[in-house]
CSV table of C-alpha atoms and ligand atoms in Angstrom, one decimal:
chain,number,residue,atom,x,y,z
A,151,MET,CA,0.0,0.0,0.0
A,152,PHE,CA,1.4,3.4,-1.0
A,153,THR,CA,1.1,6.8,0.7
A,154,THR,CA,-0.4,9.5,-1.4
A,155,ILE,CA,1.6,12.7,-0.6
A,156,ASN,CA,-1.2,15.2,-0.2
A,157,GLY,CA,0.2,18.6,-1.3
A,158,LYS,CA,-3.1,20.2,-1.2
A,159,LYS,CA,-3.6,19.5,2.4
A,160,THR,CA,0.0,20.3,3.4
A,161,SER,CA,-0.2,23.6,1.5
A,162,GLU,CA,-3.4,24.5,3.4
A,163,GLU,CA,-1.6,23.8,6.6
A,164,ILE,CA,1.3,26.0,5.6
A,165,LYS,CA,-1.1,28.8,4.6
A,166,SER,CA,-2.8,28.6,8.0
A,167,GLU,CA,0.5,28.8,9.7
A,168,ILE,CA,1.4,31.9,7.6
A,169,ALA,CA,-2.0,33.4,8.3
A,170,ALA,CA,-1.5,33.0,12.1
A,171,ARG,CA,1.8,34.7,11.8
A,172,VAL,CA,0.3,37.6,9.9
A,173,ALA,CA,-2.5,37.9,12.5
A,174,LYS,CA,0.2,38.2,15.1
A,175,ILE,CA,2.1,40.9,13.1
A,176,LYS,CA,-1.1,42.8,12.8
A,177,ARG,CA,-1.9,42.6,16.5
A,178,GLU,CA,1.6,43.9,17.3
A,179,GLY,CA,1.4,46.7,14.8
A,180,GLY,CA,4.2,45.3,12.6
A,181,LYS,CA,4.7,45.5,8.8
A,182,ILE,CA,2.1,43.4,6.8
A,183,PRO,CA,3.9,41.4,4.2
A,184,HIS,CA,3.4,42.8,0.7
A,185,LEU,CA,4.0,40.9,-2.5
A,186,ALA,CA,4.2,42.6,-5.9
A,187,ALA,CA,3.8,40.7,-9.2
A,188,ILE,CA,4.6,41.9,-12.7
A,189,LEU,CA,2.6,40.3,-15.5
A,190,VAL,CA,3.6,41.2,-19.1
A,191,GLY,CA,1.1,40.4,-21.9
A,192,ASN,CA,-2.0,38.3,-22.0
A,193,ASP,CA,-0.8,34.7,-21.8
A,194,GLY,CA,-3.7,32.6,-20.4
A,195,ALA,CA,-1.6,30.3,-18.2
A,196,SER,CA,0.4,33.2,-16.8
A,197,GLN,CA,-2.8,35.1,-16.0
A,198,THR,CA,-4.1,32.1,-14.1
A,199,TYR,CA,-0.9,31.6,-12.1
A,200,VAL,CA,-0.6,35.2,-11.2
A,201,GLY,CA,-4.3,35.4,-10.3
A,202,ALA,CA,-3.9,32.4,-8.0
A,203,LYS,CA,-0.8,34.0,-6.3
A,204,VAL,CA,-2.7,37.3,-5.7
A,205,LYS,CA,-5.7,35.4,-4.4
A,206,SER,CA,-3.5,33.4,-2.0
A,207,CYS,CA,-2.0,36.6,-0.7
A,208,GLU,CA,-5.5,37.8,0.3
A,209,GLN,CA,-6.2,34.4,1.9
A,210,VAL,CA,-3.3,34.7,4.3
A,211,GLY,CA,-3.7,38.4,5.0
A,212,PHE,CA,-0.8,39.8,2.9
A,213,GLU,CA,-1.0,42.9,0.8
A,214,SER,CA,-0.5,42.5,-2.9
A,215,THR,CA,0.1,44.7,-6.0
A,216,LEU,CA,-0.4,43.4,-9.5
A,217,VAL,CA,1.4,45.4,-12.2
A,218,ARG,CA,0.1,44.6,-15.6
A,219,MET,CA,2.0,45.6,-18.7
A,220,ASP,CA,1.2,45.2,-22.4
A,221,ALA,CA,3.1,42.6,-24.4
A,222,ASP,CA,4.8,45.3,-26.4
A,223,VAL,CA,6.2,47.2,-23.4
A,224,THR,CA,9.8,48.1,-23.9
A,225,GLU,CA,12.6,46.5,-21.9
A,226,GLU,CA,13.6,49.9,-20.5
A,227,GLU,CA,10.0,50.4,-19.2
A,228,LEU,CA,9.9,47.0,-17.5
A,229,LEU,CA,13.4,47.5,-15.9
A,230,ARG,CA,12.2,50.9,-14.6
A,231,VAL,CA,9.2,49.3,-12.9
A,232,VAL,CA,11.5,46.7,-11.3
A,233,GLU,CA,13.8,49.5,-10.1
A,234,ASP,CA,10.8,51.4,-8.6
A,235,ILE,CA,9.6,48.3,-6.7
A,236,ASN,CA,13.2,47.6,-5.6
A,237,ALA,CA,13.3,51.1,-4.0
A,238,ASN,CA,9.7,50.9,-2.5
A,239,PRO,CA,10.0,50.2,1.2
A,240,GLU,CA,6.4,49.1,1.3
A,241,ILE,CA,7.0,46.1,-0.9
A,242,ASP,CA,8.8,43.1,0.5
A,243,GLY,CA,8.7,40.6,-2.3
A,244,LEU,CA,8.7,40.9,-6.1
A,245,ILE,CA,8.0,38.3,-8.8
A,246,VAL,CA,8.1,38.7,-12.5
A,247,GLN,CA,5.9,36.1,-14.1
A,248,LEU,CA,7.7,34.1,-16.8
A,249,PRO,CA,7.8,33.7,-19.8
A,250,LEU,CA,8.5,37.2,-20.9
A,251,PRO,CA,8.0,38.4,-24.6
A,252,LYS,CA,11.0,37.5,-26.8
A,253,HIS,CA,12.2,41.1,-27.1
A,254,ILE,CA,12.8,41.3,-23.3
A,255,SER,CA,15.9,39.8,-21.7
A,256,VAL,CA,15.0,37.5,-18.9
A,257,GLU,CA,18.6,37.7,-17.6
A,258,LYS,CA,18.6,41.5,-17.5
A,259,VAL,CA,15.2,41.6,-15.6
A,260,THR,CA,16.1,38.8,-13.2
A,261,ASN,CA,19.5,40.3,-12.5
A,262,LEU,CA,18.0,43.6,-11.6
A,263,ILE,CA,15.6,42.3,-8.9
A,264,LYS,CA,17.0,43.1,-5.5
A,265,PRO,CA,18.1,39.7,-3.9
A,266,GLU,CA,16.4,40.9,-0.7
A,267,LYS,CA,13.0,41.0,-2.6
A,268,ASP,CA,13.6,38.0,-4.9
A,269,VAL,CA,11.1,35.7,-3.3
A,270,ASP,CA,11.1,33.5,-6.4
A,271,GLY,CA,14.8,32.7,-5.7
A,272,PHE,CA,15.7,33.2,-9.3
A,273,THR,CA,18.5,35.9,-9.1
A,274,PRO,CA,22.1,34.7,-9.5
A,275,THR,CA,22.8,35.8,-5.9
A,276,ASN,CA,20.1,33.7,-4.4
A,277,VAL,CA,20.8,30.6,-6.6
A,278,GLY,CA,24.5,31.0,-5.5
A,279,ARG,CA,23.5,31.2,-1.9
A,280,MET,CA,21.3,28.1,-2.3
A,281,ALA,CA,24.2,26.2,-3.8
A,282,LEU,CA,26.4,27.3,-0.8
A,283,ASN,CA,23.7,26.3,1.7
A,284,TRP,CA,23.5,29.9,2.9
A,285,PRO,CA,20.2,31.5,4.1
A,286,THR,CA,18.3,32.4,1.0
A,287,TYR,CA,15.0,32.3,-0.8
A,288,VAL,CA,14.8,28.8,-2.4
A,289,SER,CA,12.6,28.9,-5.6
A,290,ALA,CA,9.1,28.0,-4.9
A,291,THR,CA,8.6,24.5,-6.6
A,292,PRO,CA,11.9,23.0,-5.2
A,293,PHE,CA,11.2,24.5,-1.8
A,294,GLY,CA,7.7,23.0,-1.9
A,295,ILE,CA,9.1,19.6,-2.7
A,296,MET,CA,11.6,19.7,0.1
A,297,GLU,CA,8.8,20.7,2.5
A,298,LEU,CA,6.7,17.7,1.4
A,299,LEU,CA,9.6,15.4,2.0
A,300,LYS,CA,10.2,16.9,5.4
A,301,ARG,CA,6.6,16.9,6.5
A,302,TYR,CA,6.0,13.3,5.3
A,303,GLN,CA,9.2,12.3,7.1
A,304,ILE,CA,10.6,10.7,4.0
A,305,PRO,CA,14.2,9.5,4.7
A,306,THR,CA,16.6,11.0,2.2
A,307,SER,CA,20.1,10.6,3.8
A,308,GLY,CA,22.2,8.1,1.8
A,309,LYS,CA,19.4,7.4,-0.6
A,310,HIS,CA,19.8,7.5,-4.3
A,311,CYS,CA,17.8,10.3,-5.8
A,312,VAL,CA,17.3,10.5,-9.5
A,313,VAL,CA,16.1,13.8,-10.9
A,314,ILE,CA,14.6,13.8,-14.5
A,315,GLY,CA,15.0,17.3,-16.1
A,316,ARG,CA,17.6,20.0,-15.5
A,317,SER,CA,15.6,23.3,-15.8
A,318,HIS,CA,16.7,26.3,-13.9
A,319,ILE,CA,13.4,26.4,-12.0
A,320,VAL,CA,13.0,22.8,-11.0
A,321,GLY,CA,15.4,20.0,-12.0
A,322,SER,CA,18.8,21.8,-11.4
A,323,PRO,CA,17.9,23.3,-8.0
A,324,MET,CA,16.3,20.0,-6.9
A,325,SER,CA,19.6,18.2,-7.6
A,326,ILE,CA,21.5,20.7,-5.6
A,327,LEU,CA,19.1,20.7,-2.6
A,328,MET,CA,18.9,16.9,-2.4
A,329,ALA,CA,22.7,16.7,-2.4
A,330,ARG,CA,23.3,19.4,0.3
A,331,ASN,CA,24.3,18.4,3.8
A,332,THR,CA,20.8,19.1,5.2
A,333,ASP,CA,17.7,17.2,6.2
A,334,PRO,CA,16.0,16.5,3.8
A,335,GLY,CA,19.1,16.2,1.7
A,336,ASN,CA,22.3,14.1,2.0
A,337,ALA,CA,21.2,12.0,-0.9
A,338,THR,CA,23.4,10.7,-3.7
A,339,VAL,CA,22.0,12.5,-6.7
A,340,THR,CA,21.9,11.6,-10.4
A,341,LEU,CA,20.7,14.5,-12.6
A,342,THR,CA,19.3,13.2,-15.9
A,343,HIS,CA,18.1,15.1,-19.0
A,344,SER,CA,17.3,14.9,-22.7
A,345,ARG,CA,20.8,13.6,-23.6
A,346,THR,CA,20.9,11.0,-20.9
A,347,LYS,CA,21.5,7.5,-22.2
A,348,ASP,CA,19.3,4.6,-21.0
A,349,LEU,CA,17.3,6.8,-18.6
A,350,ALA,CA,14.9,3.9,-17.8
A,351,SER,CA,17.7,1.8,-16.2
A,352,ILE,CA,19.0,4.8,-14.2
A,353,ALA,CA,15.5,5.8,-13.0
A,354,LYS,CA,14.9,2.2,-11.9
A,355,THR,CA,17.9,2.5,-9.4
A,356,ALA,CA,16.2,5.5,-7.7
A,357,ASP,CA,15.0,5.3,-4.1
A,358,ILE,CA,13.6,8.8,-4.7
A,359,LEU,CA,12.6,9.7,-8.3
A,360,ILE,CA,11.8,13.4,-9.0
A,361,VAL,CA,10.3,13.9,-12.4
A,362,ALA,CA,10.2,17.3,-14.1
A,363,LEU,CA,10.6,17.0,-17.8
A,364,GLY,CA,7.2,18.2,-19.0
A,365,LYS,CA,6.0,15.0,-20.9
A,366,PRO,CA,2.6,13.6,-19.9
A,367,GLY,CA,2.8,10.0,-18.6
A,368,PHE,CA,6.5,9.6,-19.4
A,369,VAL,CA,7.4,7.6,-16.4
A,370,THR,CA,5.9,4.1,-16.6
A,371,ALA,CA,5.9,1.3,-14.0
A,372,ASP,CA,8.9,-0.5,-15.6
A,373,MET,CA,11.1,2.6,-14.9
A,374,VAL,CA,10.4,2.5,-11.1
A,375,LYS,CA,11.9,0.4,-8.4
A,376,GLU,CA,9.6,-1.4,-5.9
A,377,GLY,CA,9.2,0.8,-2.8
A,378,ALA,CA,10.5,4.0,-4.4
A,379,VAL,CA,9.2,7.5,-3.5
A,380,VAL,CA,8.0,9.3,-6.7
A,381,ILE,CA,7.6,13.1,-6.9
A,382,ASP,CA,5.8,14.2,-10.0
A,383,VAL,CA,6.3,17.9,-10.9
A,384,GLY,CA,4.7,17.8,-14.4
A,385,ILE,CA,1.3,19.2,-15.0
A,386,HIS,CA,-0.6,18.9,-18.3
A,387,ARG,CA,-4.1,19.4,-19.6
A,388,VAL,CA,-5.2,16.4,-21.7
A,389,PRO,CA,-8.6,16.0,-23.4
A,390,ASP,CA,-11.2,14.1,-21.4
A,391,ALA,CA,-14.7,13.9,-22.8
A,392,SER,CA,-16.0,12.6,-19.5
A,393,LYS,CA,-15.2,15.9,-17.7
A,394,LYS,CA,-17.4,19.0,-17.9
A,395,SER,CA,-14.3,21.1,-18.7
A,396,GLY,CA,-13.4,18.7,-21.5
A,397,PHE,CA,-9.9,18.1,-20.0
A,398,LYS,CA,-8.2,16.5,-17.1
A,399,LEU,CA,-4.9,17.3,-15.4
A,400,VAL,CA,-2.1,14.7,-15.5
A,401,GLY,CA,1.5,14.6,-14.5
A,402,ASP,CA,4.8,13.3,-16.1
A,403,VAL,CA,4.2,10.0,-14.3
A,404,LEU,CA,1.6,7.4,-15.3
A,405,PHE,CA,0.1,7.5,-11.8
A,406,ASP,CA,-2.3,4.5,-12.0
A,407,GLU,CA,0.4,1.9,-13.0
A,408,VAL,CA,3.3,3.5,-11.1
A,409,ALA,CA,1.6,4.2,-7.7
A,410,PRO,CA,1.2,0.5,-6.7
A,411,LYS,CA,5.0,0.0,-6.9
A,412,CYS,CA,5.7,3.1,-4.7
A,413,SER,CA,6.0,3.6,-1.0
A,414,ALA,CA,4.9,7.2,-1.5
A,415,ILE,CA,3.9,9.3,-4.5
A,416,THR,CA,2.5,12.8,-5.3
A,417,PRO,CA,-0.7,12.9,-7.3
A,418,VAL,CA,-1.5,15.4,-10.1
A,419,PRO,CA,-3.4,17.5,-9.4
A,420,GLY,CA,-3.0,18.0,-5.6
A,421,GLY,CA,0.6,17.1,-5.2
A,422,VAL,CA,3.5,19.5,-6.0
A,423,GLY,CA,1.4,22.2,-7.6
A,424,PRO,CA,-0.4,23.6,-4.5
A,425,MET,CA,2.9,23.7,-2.6
A,426,THR,CA,4.5,26.1,-5.1
A,427,ILE,CA,2.2,29.0,-4.0
A,428,ALA,CA,2.5,28.2,-0.3
A,429,SER,CA,6.3,28.3,-0.7
A,430,LEU,CA,6.1,31.7,-2.4
A,431,LEU,CA,4.0,33.0,0.4
A,432,TYR,CA,6.4,31.7,3.0
A,433,ASN,CA,9.3,33.4,1.2
A,434,THR,CA,7.4,36.6,1.2
A,435,LEU,CA,6.8,36.3,4.9
A,436,LEU,CA,10.5,35.7,5.5
A,437,ALA,CA,11.2,38.8,3.3
A,438,ALA,CA,8.8,41.0,5.4
A,439,GLU,CA,10.4,39.7,8.6
A,440,GLN,CA,13.9,40.3,7.1
A,441,GLN,CA,14.9,36.8,8.2
A,442,VAL,CA,17.1,36.1,5.2
A,443,TYR,CA,18.9,39.4,4.6
A,444,ARG,CA,19.1,41.1,8.0
A,445,PRO,CA,19.7,44.9,7.6
B,96,NAD,P1,11.6,22.6,-18.9
B,96,NAD,O1,10.9,22.3,-20.2
B,96,NAD,O2,12.2,23.9,-18.7
B,96,NAD,O3,12.7,21.5,-18.8
B,96,NAD,C1,12.5,20.2,-19.1
B,96,NAD,C2,13.8,19.4,-18.8
B,96,NAD,O4,13.5,18.0,-19.1
B,96,NAD,C3,15.0,19.8,-19.6
B,96,NAD,O5,16.1,20.0,-18.8
B,96,NAD,C4,15.2,18.6,-20.6
B,96,NAD,O6,16.6,18.3,-20.7
B,96,NAD,C5,14.5,17.5,-19.8
B,96,NAD,N1,14.0,16.5,-20.8
B,96,NAD,C6,13.2,16.7,-21.9
B,96,NAD,N2,12.9,15.5,-22.5
B,96,NAD,C7,13.6,14.6,-21.8
B,96,NAD,C8,13.7,13.2,-21.9
B,96,NAD,N3,13.0,12.5,-22.9
B,96,NAD,N4,14.4,12.5,-21.0
B,96,NAD,C9,15.0,13.1,-20.0
B,96,NAD,N5,14.9,14.4,-19.8
B,96,NAD,C10,14.2,15.2,-20.7
B,96,NAD,O7,10.5,22.2,-17.8
B,96,NAD,P2,10.2,22.7,-16.3
B,96,NAD,O8,10.0,24.2,-16.4
B,96,NAD,O9,11.2,22.1,-15.4
B,96,NAD,O10,8.8,22.0,-16.1
B,96,NAD,C11,8.7,20.5,-16.2
B,96,NAD,C12,7.3,20.2,-15.9
B,96,NAD,O11,6.9,20.6,-14.6
B,96,NAD,C13,6.2,20.8,-16.8
B,96,NAD,O12,5.2,19.9,-17.0
B,96,NAD,C14,5.8,22.0,-16.0
B,96,NAD,O13,4.5,22.4,-16.4
B,96,NAD,C15,5.8,21.5,-14.6
B,96,NAD,N6,6.0,22.5,-13.6
B,96,NAD,C16,5.1,22.4,-12.5
B,96,NAD,C17,5.3,23.3,-11.5
B,96,NAD,C18,4.3,23.2,-10.3
B,96,NAD,O14,4.2,24.1,-9.6
B,96,NAD,N7,3.7,22.0,-10.2
B,96,NAD,C19,6.2,24.3,-11.5
B,96,NAD,C20,7.1,24.3,-12.6
B,96,NAD,C21,7.0,23.4,-13.6
């Protein structure tokens, strides 16, 4: 029998903990955490993600500011808005929703965000601090996965962790976090990607398999060791005539056939996804309380 790692429930618990801390800040007349989000253009998925982030801010009692900009905004104009937010003492955390239009350099924009306000943990300073195991904002999805492993008391020390996918936002940071001398952590990590040879055999040696490659149902039962812990980061809409919406959400793992082999597994939806927003809120709380970068 496998454990379903319930990210929805855990994220609600984390949000309640954050809301309690915000209530205490309010009672004591302290600074209410304030998150600013910049959304460029009209991409549907980005609007949904940013909308959910703003709504979650309200849920826990944070203040939020949404700056919407047209898709044809100039790079200079966007950089100016980032600078304004950097300089605004009322705002504790800033996120710039990706992807950005092609004419804007993601590197330039990311690099301009003040590390003290970079609650997405995307700036070179904060990625470097994460690699060094210094206090920092760990990017939201990897942070959420680490929190799930911690709260479900999944042993990681000395285990073989295979990560599939090497993106800057999920796979690469996950490989660093799992290898650090921390708990969770202390795993022996293999980072795999699109050029990896015989991925199925490598995946099958994993005690912990973290899957973030963006291909629906890629991981099948024959790629998973008996008793493994599987963390599925992928999220995809696939057509499903039986649903009112006409689609269902699935992950990178073929859940129904893989789950029976696992000791624990995250479902999609309701696994890693909800943890991402909870982690962003947590980072914003740390920023408001100046817990990472003390003045
Ligand atoms: P990405 O497209 O940036 O990176 C995919 C990685 O997978 C690349 O490093 C590539 O080398 C690797 N890859 C591609 N094909 C492969 C193959 N056949 N074998 C092995 N490796 C292969 O993806 P991403 O941004 O990391 O996102 C991955 C998935 O996770 C997507 O489905 C995305 O929607 C989802 N996601 C979910 C959340 C969440 O909050 N739940 C957050 C971020 C991403």
